Short mmCIF file of C-alpha atoms in Angstrom, two decimals:
data_model
loop_
_atom_site.label_atom_id
_atom_site.label_comp_id
_atom_site.label_asym_id
_atom_site.label_seq_id
_atom_site.Cartn_x
_atom_site.Cartn_y
_atom_site.Cartn_z
CA MET A 222 -46.53 -20.04 -51.24
CA THR A 223 -46.24 -23.26 -49.25
CA THR A 224 -46.83 -26.71 -50.65
CA PRO A 225 -48.39 -29.70 -48.90
CA HIS A 226 -44.85 -30.96 -48.32
CA ASP A 227 -43.98 -27.81 -46.32
CA THR A 228 -46.79 -28.08 -43.80
CA PRO A 229 -46.01 -29.03 -40.18
CA LEU A 230 -48.68 -31.74 -40.48
CA ARG A 231 -46.63 -33.67 -43.03
CA GLY A 232 -46.29 -37.32 -42.04
CA LEU A 233 -48.63 -36.99 -39.09
CA LEU A 234 -50.58 -40.12 -39.97
CA GLN A 235 -47.45 -42.17 -40.74
CA THR A 236 -45.85 -41.80 -37.27
CA GLU A 237 -46.81 -42.70 -33.74
CA PRO A 238 -48.73 -39.84 -32.11
CA ALA A 239 -46.94 -37.82 -29.40
CA VAL A 240 -49.39 -36.82 -26.71
CA VAL A 241 -48.75 -33.83 -24.45
CA THR A 242 -51.19 -32.95 -21.69
CA ALA A 243 -51.48 -29.88 -19.49
CA GLY A 244 -53.72 -29.31 -16.52
CA ALA A 245 -55.67 -32.02 -14.74
CA GLU A 246 -53.72 -35.24 -14.21
CA LEU A 247 -56.89 -37.18 -15.07
CA PHE A 248 -56.28 -36.59 -18.79
CA ALA A 249 -52.81 -38.12 -18.68
CA GLN A 250 -53.90 -41.04 -16.53
CA GLU A 251 -56.73 -41.97 -18.88
CA LEU A 252 -54.25 -42.17 -21.76
CA ARG A 253 -51.75 -44.19 -19.73
CA ASP A 254 -54.51 -46.65 -18.91
CA GLN A 255 -54.78 -47.18 -22.67
CA ALA A 256 -51.02 -47.73 -23.00
CA VAL A 257 -50.52 -44.38 -24.75
CA PRO A 258 -47.19 -42.64 -23.99
CA VAL A 259 -47.83 -39.23 -22.46
CA ARG A 260 -45.67 -36.26 -21.62
CA GLU A 261 -47.19 -34.03 -18.93
CA VAL A 262 -46.56 -30.31 -18.93
CA GLU A 263 -46.86 -28.90 -15.45
CA TRP A 264 -49.35 -26.05 -15.64
CA ARG A 265 -51.65 -24.48 -13.13
CA PRO A 266 -54.22 -21.75 -13.61
CA PRO A 267 -53.44 -18.43 -11.94
CA MET A 268 -54.65 -17.98 -8.39
CA ASP A 269 -58.32 -16.99 -8.24
CA GLY A 270 -58.85 -13.24 -8.19
CA THR A 271 -55.40 -12.31 -9.53
CA ALA A 272 -55.78 -12.30 -13.33
CA GLU A 273 -56.31 -8.56 -13.77
CA ALA A 274 -53.68 -7.53 -11.23
CA LEU A 275 -51.21 -10.02 -12.68
CA ALA A 276 -51.60 -8.58 -16.16
CA THR A 277 -51.04 -5.06 -14.84
CA VAL A 278 -48.00 -5.95 -12.73
CA LEU A 279 -46.41 -8.04 -15.49
CA ALA A 280 -46.76 -5.05 -17.83
CA ASP A 281 -44.86 -2.80 -15.41
CA PRO A 282 -41.50 -2.01 -17.07
CA ARG A 283 -39.94 -1.63 -13.61
CA LEU A 284 -40.69 -5.19 -12.48
CA ALA A 285 -37.67 -7.15 -13.73
CA GLU A 286 -35.10 -4.54 -12.69
CA ALA A 287 -36.78 -3.95 -9.33
CA ASN A 288 -36.81 -7.66 -8.50
CA ALA A 289 -33.22 -8.12 -9.65
CA ARG A 290 -32.24 -5.25 -7.37
CA ALA A 291 -34.17 -6.77 -4.46
CA LEU A 292 -32.44 -10.12 -4.92
CA GLU A 293 -29.03 -8.46 -5.03
CA LEU A 294 -29.71 -6.55 -1.80
CA ILE A 295 -31.10 -9.59 0.04
CA THR A 296 -28.18 -11.85 -0.80
CA SER A 297 -25.54 -9.20 -0.04
CA ALA A 298 -26.87 -8.35 3.44
CA GLU A 299 -24.71 -9.24 6.44
CA ALA A 300 -25.67 -9.84 10.08
CA GLU A 301 -23.49 -9.22 13.13
CA LEU A 302 -24.53 -9.52 16.77
CA VAL A 303 -23.24 -6.30 18.28
CA ARG A 304 -24.83 -6.14 21.73
CA VAL A 305 -27.34 -7.54 24.19
CA ALA A 306 -29.42 -5.00 26.12
CA PRO A 307 -32.90 -4.38 27.59
CA ALA A 308 -35.74 -3.43 25.25
CA SER A 309 -36.25 -0.24 27.24
CA GLU A 310 -32.78 0.82 26.13
CA VAL A 311 -32.52 -0.38 22.53
CA LEU A 312 -36.16 0.10 21.47
CA ASP A 313 -37.13 2.83 23.93
CA LEU A 314 -40.07 0.73 25.16
CA LYS A 315 -41.91 2.39 28.03
CA PRO A 316 -43.91 0.69 30.82
CA GLY A 317 -47.21 -0.46 29.38
CA GLU A 318 -45.83 -0.74 25.83
CA PHE A 319 -45.63 -4.26 24.37
CA LEU A 320 -44.56 -5.61 21.02
CA HIS A 321 -46.05 -8.79 19.57
CA SER A 322 -45.61 -11.05 16.56
CA GLY A 323 -47.42 -10.72 13.26
CA PRO A 324 -49.47 -7.88 11.79
CA PRO A 325 -51.25 -5.28 14.00
CA LEU A 326 -53.58 -6.70 16.63
CA THR A 327 -55.92 -5.49 19.36
CA TRP A 328 -56.59 -7.24 22.66
CA ASP A 329 -60.17 -8.07 21.76
CA ARG A 330 -58.99 -10.07 18.71
CA ALA A 331 -56.01 -11.75 20.39
CA SER A 332 -55.89 -15.55 20.43
CA GLY A 333 -55.33 -17.67 23.53
CA PRO A 334 -51.52 -17.93 23.32
CA MET A 335 -51.17 -14.22 22.53
CA ARG A 336 -53.38 -13.35 25.50
CA GLY A 337 -51.39 -15.71 27.70
CA ALA A 338 -48.07 -14.17 26.66
CA LEU A 339 -49.35 -10.63 27.25
CA ILE A 340 -50.72 -11.62 30.66
CA GLY A 341 -47.34 -13.12 31.54
CA ALA A 342 -45.54 -9.98 30.39
CA MET A 343 -47.80 -7.86 32.57
CA LEU A 344 -46.99 -10.05 35.59
CA PHE A 345 -43.28 -10.03 34.75
CA GLU A 346 -43.23 -6.24 34.48
CA GLY A 347 -45.09 -5.84 37.77
CA LEU A 348 -48.00 -4.08 36.08
CA ALA A 349 -50.49 -6.58 37.52
CA ALA A 350 -50.54 -8.84 40.55
CA THR A 351 -52.87 -11.49 39.13
CA PRO A 352 -53.83 -12.80 35.68
CA GLU A 353 -57.30 -11.36 36.16
CA GLU A 354 -55.94 -7.89 36.87
CA ALA A 355 -53.63 -8.20 33.87
CA GLU A 356 -56.56 -9.04 31.57
CA GLU A 357 -58.57 -6.11 32.87
CA LYS A 358 -55.72 -3.68 32.24
CA LEU A 359 -54.89 -5.15 28.83
CA ALA A 360 -58.47 -4.44 27.79
CA GLY A 361 -58.14 -0.81 28.93
CA PRO A 362 -56.70 2.32 27.31
CA ASP A 363 -53.34 2.47 29.10
CA ILE A 364 -51.65 -0.50 27.37
CA THR A 365 -50.15 -0.12 23.89
CA LEU A 366 -49.66 -3.03 21.49
CA ALA A 367 -47.60 -2.88 18.28
CA PRO A 368 -46.05 -5.43 15.91
CA CYS A 369 -42.40 -6.31 16.47
CA HIS A 370 -41.86 -5.63 12.76
CA SER A 371 -42.96 -2.01 13.24
CA ARG A 372 -39.76 -1.51 15.27
CA GLY A 373 -37.53 -3.63 13.02
CA ALA A 374 -37.71 -6.49 15.52
CA VAL A 375 -38.93 -10.09 15.36
CA GLY A 376 -40.33 -12.40 18.02
CA PRO A 377 -40.97 -16.16 17.89
CA MET A 378 -44.53 -17.46 18.45
CA ALA A 379 -46.45 -14.80 20.44
CA GLY A 380 -43.32 -12.70 20.12
CA VAL A 381 -44.14 -10.51 23.11
CA ILE A 382 -41.39 -8.04 24.02
CA SER A 383 -41.70 -5.91 27.15
CA PRO A 384 -39.37 -3.16 28.42
CA SER A 385 -37.41 -5.32 30.89
CA MET A 386 -36.65 -8.15 28.48
CA TRP A 387 -33.12 -8.35 27.13
CA LEU A 388 -32.71 -8.42 23.36
CA PHE A 389 -30.11 -9.41 20.80
CA GLU A 390 -29.16 -6.46 18.59
CA LEU A 391 -27.90 -7.34 15.12
CA ARG A 392 -26.53 -4.93 12.54
CA ASP A 393 -26.00 -5.20 8.80
CA PRO A 394 -22.73 -3.35 8.07
CA VAL A 395 -23.44 -3.42 4.32
CA HIS A 396 -26.84 -1.71 4.28
CA GLY A 397 -26.84 -0.14 7.75
CA ASN A 398 -30.03 -1.78 9.08
CA VAL A 399 -30.58 -2.97 12.66
CA SER A 400 -32.81 -5.75 13.99
CA HIS A 401 -33.66 -7.11 17.43
CA CYS A 402 -35.02 -10.29 18.97
CA SER A 403 -35.70 -11.53 22.49
CA LEU A 404 -33.63 -14.28 24.15
CA ASN A 405 -34.95 -17.82 23.72
CA GLU A 406 -36.61 -19.38 26.78
CA GLY A 407 -36.48 -23.02 25.67
CA LEU A 408 -39.42 -25.32 24.92
CA GLY A 409 -42.61 -26.39 26.66
CA LYS A 410 -44.34 -24.06 29.10
CA VAL A 411 -42.78 -20.76 28.08
CA LEU A 412 -44.11 -17.25 27.56
CA ARG A 413 -43.85 -17.28 23.79
CA TYR A 414 -46.26 -20.23 23.68
CA GLY A 415 -48.70 -18.39 25.93
CA ALA A 416 -47.80 -19.88 29.32
CA TYR A 417 -47.61 -17.56 32.33
CA SER A 418 -47.29 -19.81 35.40
CA GLU A 419 -44.92 -19.03 38.27
CA GLU A 420 -42.13 -21.09 36.71
CA VAL A 421 -42.42 -19.03 33.50
CA ILE A 422 -42.15 -15.73 35.38
CA THR A 423 -39.27 -17.04 37.51
CA ARG A 424 -37.36 -18.03 34.37
CA LEU A 425 -37.96 -14.61 32.81
CA GLU A 426 -36.64 -12.93 35.96
CA TRP A 427 -33.49 -15.08 35.83
CA MET A 428 -33.04 -14.19 32.16
CA ARG A 429 -33.38 -10.50 33.07
CA ASP A 430 -31.05 -10.61 36.07
CA VAL A 431 -28.42 -13.16 35.00
CA LEU A 432 -28.59 -14.45 31.42
CA GLY A 433 -28.96 -11.06 29.72
CA PRO A 434 -26.15 -9.30 31.61
CA VAL A 435 -23.75 -12.27 31.24
CA LEU A 436 -24.33 -12.49 27.48
CA ALA A 437 -24.05 -8.70 27.16
CA GLU A 438 -20.63 -8.74 28.80
CA ALA A 439 -19.51 -11.73 26.71
CA VAL A 440 -20.50 -10.03 23.43
CA GLU A 441 -18.75 -6.83 24.48
CA ARG A 442 -15.55 -8.76 25.22
CA HIS A 443 -15.76 -10.82 22.03
CA GLY A 444 -16.70 -8.01 19.68
CA PRO A 445 -19.22 -8.40 16.83
CA VAL A 446 -20.30 -12.01 16.26
CA ASP A 447 -20.75 -12.95 12.60
CA VAL A 448 -24.20 -14.55 12.74
CA LYS A 449 -24.60 -14.71 8.97
CA ALA A 450 -21.60 -17.05 8.87
CA TYR A 451 -23.59 -19.54 10.94
CA LEU A 452 -26.33 -19.89 8.30
CA PRO A 453 -24.47 -21.76 5.53
CA GLN A 454 -22.76 -23.93 8.15
CA MET A 455 -26.16 -24.87 9.55
CA LEU A 456 -27.27 -26.21 6.17
CA GLN A 457 -24.09 -28.30 5.92
CA MET A 458 -24.74 -29.70 9.42
CA GLY A 459 -28.39 -30.72 9.04
CA ASP A 460 -30.21 -27.68 10.44
CA GLU A 461 -32.70 -25.53 8.52
CA GLY A 462 -32.80 -22.50 10.83
CA HIS A 463 -36.43 -22.54 11.92
CA ASN A 464 -37.17 -25.68 13.91
CA ARG A 465 -33.64 -27.13 13.91
CA ASN A 466 -30.98 -24.78 15.31
CA ARG A 467 -28.74 -27.20 17.19
CA SER A 468 -25.54 -26.52 15.27
CA ALA A 469 -25.88 -22.72 15.38
CA THR A 470 -26.58 -22.84 19.11
CA LEU A 471 -23.37 -24.78 19.69
CA MET A 472 -21.38 -22.52 17.34
CA PHE A 473 -22.63 -19.48 19.25
CA LEU A 474 -21.75 -21.07 22.59
CA ARG A 475 -18.30 -22.00 21.24
CA ASP A 476 -17.62 -18.41 20.21
CA LEU A 477 -18.77 -16.83 23.48
CA LEU A 478 -17.79 -19.52 25.98
CA PRO A 479 -14.33 -18.11 26.83
CA HIS A 480 -15.90 -14.70 27.46
CA ILE A 481 -18.68 -16.20 29.58
CA VAL A 482 -16.34 -18.32 31.69
CA GLY A 483 -13.98 -15.35 32.02
CA GLN A 484 -16.62 -13.62 34.14
CA VAL A 485 -16.09 -16.03 37.05
CA GLY A 486 -14.90 -13.90 39.93
CA GLU A 487 -16.93 -10.93 38.79
CA ARG A 488 -20.05 -13.13 38.93
CA SER A 489 -20.72 -16.24 40.94
CA GLN A 490 -19.49 -19.52 39.53
CA ASP A 491 -23.01 -20.93 39.83
CA ASP A 492 -24.47 -18.12 37.70
CA VAL A 493 -21.86 -18.59 34.98
CA ALA A 494 -22.30 -22.35 35.00
CA GLU A 495 -26.09 -22.02 34.74
CA VAL A 496 -25.77 -19.69 31.73
CA CYS A 497 -23.56 -22.25 29.97
CA ARG A 498 -25.93 -25.08 30.86
CA PHE A 499 -29.03 -23.14 29.79
CA VAL A 500 -27.68 -22.13 26.38
CA GLY A 501 -26.07 -25.51 25.66
CA ALA A 502 -29.18 -27.46 26.63
CA ASN A 503 -31.55 -25.30 24.56
CA ASP A 504 -31.30 -26.45 20.94
CA HIS A 505 -33.53 -23.55 19.88
CA PHE A 506 -31.44 -20.81 21.46
CA ALA A 507 -29.95 -19.73 18.13
CA LEU A 508 -33.39 -19.38 16.53
CA ASN A 509 -33.47 -15.93 18.12
CA LEU A 510 -30.25 -15.08 16.28
CA VAL A 511 -31.26 -16.61 12.94
CA MET A 512 -34.56 -14.70 12.91
CA PRO A 513 -33.07 -11.17 13.18
CA ALA A 514 -30.34 -12.17 10.70
CA CYS A 515 -33.09 -13.10 8.23
CA LYS A 516 -34.93 -9.88 9.09
CA LEU A 517 -31.83 -7.90 8.12
CA ALA A 518 -31.65 -9.67 4.76
CA MET A 519 -35.26 -8.82 3.96
CA ALA A 520 -35.03 -5.28 5.37
CA ALA A 521 -32.40 -4.58 2.72
CA ALA A 522 -35.06 -5.02 0.01
CA LYS A 523 -37.79 -2.85 1.52
CA ASP A 524 -39.26 0.07 -0.39
CA ILE A 525 -38.20 -0.81 -3.94
CA PRO A 526 -40.87 0.64 -6.26
CA GLY A 527 -42.34 -1.98 -8.56
CA SER A 528 -40.85 -5.00 -6.76
CA SER A 529 -43.09 -8.00 -6.09
CA VAL A 530 -40.73 -9.62 -3.58
CA VAL A 531 -42.26 -10.67 -0.25
CA VAL A 532 -40.16 -9.09 2.51
CA THR A 533 -42.29 -10.11 5.49
CA MET A 534 -44.42 -13.13 6.40
CA ALA A 535 -45.74 -13.05 9.97
CA ARG A 536 -48.60 -14.40 12.07
CA ASN A 537 -50.15 -13.24 15.34
CA GLY A 538 -52.34 -16.27 16.09
CA THR A 539 -55.37 -14.59 14.53
CA ASP A 540 -54.14 -13.16 11.21
CA PHE A 541 -51.44 -14.06 8.73
CA GLY A 542 -49.82 -11.03 7.10
CA ILE A 543 -47.31 -10.28 4.37
CA GLN A 544 -45.54 -7.17 3.13
CA LEU A 545 -44.02 -6.56 -0.32
CA ALA A 546 -40.87 -4.66 -1.22
CA GLY A 547 -42.93 -2.45 -3.53
CA THR A 548 -45.78 -1.55 -1.18
CA GLY A 549 -43.97 -0.06 1.82
CA ASP A 550 -45.29 -0.80 5.30
CA ALA A 551 -48.75 -1.94 4.16
CA TRP A 552 -49.93 -5.26 5.60
CA PHE A 553 -52.04 -7.71 3.62
CA THR A 554 -53.83 -10.04 6.00
CA ALA A 555 -56.24 -12.95 6.16
CA PRO A 556 -57.23 -15.43 8.88
CA ALA A 557 -54.31 -17.67 9.83
CA ASP A 558 -54.64 -21.39 9.19
CA THR A 559 -53.89 -24.03 11.83
CA PRO A 560 -50.73 -26.09 11.27
CA GLU A 561 -50.97 -29.83 10.70
CA GLY A 562 -48.32 -32.06 12.21
CA LEU A 563 -47.26 -34.02 15.27
CA PHE A 564 -48.46 -33.43 18.81
CA LEU A 565 -46.86 -33.70 22.24
CA GLY A 566 -48.26 -36.15 24.78
CA SER A 567 -52.03 -36.34 24.78
CA PHE A 568 -52.54 -33.11 22.79
CA GLY A 569 -54.37 -33.30 19.47
CA PRO A 570 -55.57 -31.09 16.60
CA GLU A 571 -58.36 -29.63 18.69
CA ASP A 572 -55.76 -28.19 21.10
CA ALA A 573 -53.77 -26.27 18.47
CA ASN A 574 -54.09 -22.54 17.91
CA PRO A 575 -53.99 -21.02 14.42
CA ASP A 576 -50.53 -20.19 13.11
CA ILE A 577 -48.53 -17.71 15.19
CA GLY A 578 -45.11 -16.06 15.22
CA ASP A 579 -42.60 -13.90 13.35
CA SER A 580 -40.37 -16.93 12.80
CA ALA A 581 -41.68 -17.28 9.22
CA ILE A 582 -39.10 -14.57 8.49
CA THR A 583 -36.76 -17.56 8.13
CA GLU A 584 -38.80 -18.92 5.20
CA THR A 585 -39.06 -15.41 3.76
CA ALA A 586 -35.26 -15.35 3.67
CA GLY A 587 -34.83 -18.84 2.18
CA MET A 588 -34.35 -20.84 5.38
CA GLY A 589 -36.80 -22.99 7.37
CA GLY A 590 -39.36 -24.82 5.27
CA PHE A 591 -37.62 -23.70 2.07
CA VAL A 592 -34.48 -25.73 2.83
CA MET A 593 -35.95 -28.81 4.48
CA ALA A 594 -33.97 -30.85 1.94
CA ALA A 595 -30.85 -29.85 3.90
CA ALA A 596 -32.42 -31.02 7.17
CA PRO A 597 -34.50 -34.13 6.40
CA ALA A 598 -34.57 -35.05 10.09
CA ILE A 599 -36.93 -32.10 10.59
CA VAL A 600 -39.81 -34.26 9.37
CA ARG A 601 -39.55 -36.27 12.60
CA LEU A 602 -40.66 -33.11 14.40
CA VAL A 603 -43.16 -31.55 12.01
CA GLY A 604 -44.54 -34.57 10.12
CA GLY A 605 -44.10 -35.72 6.54
CA ASP A 606 -41.20 -37.81 5.29
CA VAL A 607 -37.79 -37.32 3.68
CA ASP A 608 -39.26 -37.34 0.17
CA PHE A 609 -41.62 -34.57 1.26
CA ALA A 610 -38.67 -32.49 2.48
CA LEU A 611 -36.85 -32.89 -0.84
CA THR A 612 -39.96 -32.21 -2.92
CA THR A 613 -40.82 -29.13 -0.88
CA THR A 614 -37.44 -27.50 -1.42
CA ARG A 615 -37.52 -28.24 -5.15
CA THR A 616 -41.03 -26.78 -5.38
CA MET A 617 -40.00 -23.55 -3.65
CA TYR A 618 -37.69 -22.76 -6.58
CA GLU A 619 -40.87 -22.26 -8.65
CA ILE A 620 -41.93 -19.22 -6.62
CA THR A 621 -38.59 -17.57 -5.90
CA LEU A 622 -36.40 -15.22 -7.91
CA GLY A 623 -33.09 -17.03 -7.58
CA GLU A 624 -30.65 -19.06 -5.55
CA HIS A 625 -28.64 -17.82 -2.59
CA PRO A 626 -24.91 -17.90 -3.39
CA SER A 627 -23.81 -18.95 0.09
CA LEU A 628 -26.78 -20.91 1.47
CA GLN A 629 -26.14 -24.23 -0.28
CA ILE A 630 -27.99 -27.54 0.01
CA PRO A 631 -25.67 -30.58 0.01
CA ILE A 632 -28.24 -33.19 -1.08
CA LEU A 633 -29.10 -31.06 -4.13
CA GLU A 634 -25.46 -30.99 -5.27
CA PHE A 635 -24.90 -27.78 -3.26
CA ARG A 636 -27.54 -25.88 -5.16
CA GLY A 637 -28.23 -22.45 -3.65
CA ALA A 638 -31.31 -22.14 -1.43
CA PRO A 639 -34.46 -20.75 -3.11
CA ILE A 640 -34.56 -17.08 -2.15
CA GLY A 641 -36.81 -14.11 -2.83
CA ILE A 642 -40.47 -15.14 -2.76
CA ASP A 643 -42.10 -13.54 -5.81
CA ALA A 644 -45.77 -12.72 -5.25
CA VAL A 645 -46.23 -12.79 -9.04
CA ALA A 646 -44.88 -16.35 -9.24
CA VAL A 647 -47.09 -17.42 -6.33
CA ALA A 648 -50.15 -16.07 -8.10
CA ARG A 649 -49.20 -17.53 -11.49
CA THR A 650 -48.51 -21.04 -10.17
CA GLY A 651 -50.83 -21.26 -7.18
CA VAL A 652 -47.88 -22.66 -5.18
CA LEU A 653 -47.89 -21.28 -1.63
CA PRO A 654 -44.76 -20.87 0.51
CA GLN A 655 -44.12 -23.80 2.88
CA ILE A 656 -43.59 -22.99 6.55
CA ASN A 657 -42.61 -25.42 9.30
CA THR A 658 -43.50 -24.25 12.78
CA GLY A 659 -44.20 -24.96 16.41
CA MET A 660 -47.81 -25.13 17.57
CA ALA A 661 -49.13 -23.23 20.58
CA GLY A 662 -52.07 -24.38 22.66
CA ARG A 663 -55.36 -22.71 21.81
CA VAL A 664 -56.10 -22.00 25.48
CA ALA A 665 -54.07 -19.27 27.21
CA GLY A 666 -51.52 -20.74 29.62
CA THR A 667 -51.19 -24.12 27.89
CA GLY A 668 -47.78 -23.74 26.23
CA GLN A 669 -46.51 -25.78 23.30
CA VAL A 670 -48.68 -28.64 22.01
CA GLY A 671 -46.73 -29.78 18.95
CA ALA A 672 -45.06 -28.81 15.68
CA GLY A 673 -46.18 -28.98 12.09
CA LEU A 674 -46.54 -27.54 8.62
CA VAL A 675 -48.63 -24.65 7.35
CA ASN A 676 -49.06 -22.34 4.34
CA PRO A 677 -50.12 -18.71 4.10
CA PRO A 678 -53.74 -18.09 3.14
CA ALA A 679 -53.92 -17.45 -0.61
CA ASP A 680 -55.91 -14.25 -0.14
CA VAL A 681 -52.93 -12.32 1.23
CA PHE A 682 -51.27 -12.64 -2.19
CA VAL A 683 -54.44 -11.56 -3.97
CA GLN A 684 -54.55 -8.42 -1.84
CA ALA A 685 -50.83 -7.74 -2.22
CA LEU A 686 -50.87 -8.03 -6.02
CA THR A 687 -53.93 -5.82 -6.24
CA ALA A 688 -52.17 -3.14 -4.20
CA LEU A 689 -48.99 -3.49 -6.26
CA ALA A 690 -51.00 -3.17 -9.47
CA GLU A 691 -52.50 0.08 -8.23
CA GLN A 692 -48.98 1.54 -8.01
CA VAL A 693 -48.06 0.74 -11.61
CA PRO A 694 -47.65 4.00 -13.58
CA ALA A 695 -50.52 4.73 -15.93
CA SER A 696 -48.10 4.89 -18.86
CA ALA A 697 -46.98 1.28 -18.34
#
């Protein structure tokens, strides 16, 4: 039997009250206004529509082990550039077959920049003589569209890959996976932003005839290039791997430069010099290496029963889609939101297309918006301020499974990058992954109009958790 002296309420009226609040900040502020000390407990209600699925998934005895396994596989993946070759060779793309960014899409639902990129690819491949003819054929039965991710590839922005385009091929020697990505065209009026003018096609032809073959020969002479080794160095040098890739571009050029210059005599000096100039002047060139490296990390965690880890985040300019480790190749999609940020020249919010591109694979793998604290200068491109960059990275730890052992953030005392987006944590906290991104013009042919910040639509996580819950064994 307890006595009055044993109760936890003993002395309550003889001491100053300690007030703890949870939920709406209004409660705490009202008390502060009355000079009452308050300690706030950060708490958010679960995401709308997820309560039942959350309860089911959290009761799954496989969850903890499956997610621990996913994290181990993601962080142990390697990435080596092993060759550069045409898509017709490495992906067996046939004339009339095109890959694009994001989840599956049909021509009738394609946004302006996606339409522009597909029109440009048709012109580049010689399948149409005019944009009008290209549009007519793209609407017909003889053209096939498929997501880059369906072939283990990734493509920035519109992400269009056609048979004649040269691709980077990266391999993970630990888990045996392969990924591919196109070569980066630079900024402004480029195919990936939906431009298809004569200058765009001329540049693509030069990349096909000169850049691709020169890089292919250089990689063959060098041997495998350790792309994963670039990633931690980028974070030490102020890049975050999505919209800042300056250091990785220069590291890549440093590694291959002797093997590029060594081709003088076999190729014209002007061609070799132009390749060096083009790569060195294009700060985003290494984005197309970082993306497939991140794809390899996430591919290592695919198809783990019971895992709630997000292995794909991708956008096609119409839909935003995610895939989970525990739900196979299923896509969970919702309308893509439009980024908010800074605009080029006279462009404004009305000119921007909804979110587009496979480059959110960088955030999926703990780079990009997740490590903006390592690259505070990124806010000068995408908006926000340095405090926002620091706060964003700290917040991303709330929805991830762990910290990457080699991707370390100097300003956070070399804390490992937040890695392994957990759909359960997203639903429980309501915190959405942060993506920083370029913005394509809404109208086909416009090109880039700015850069900014965007989040996935919450509904993709509702759908994903519901599907994951349906796979929980009845005995759980």
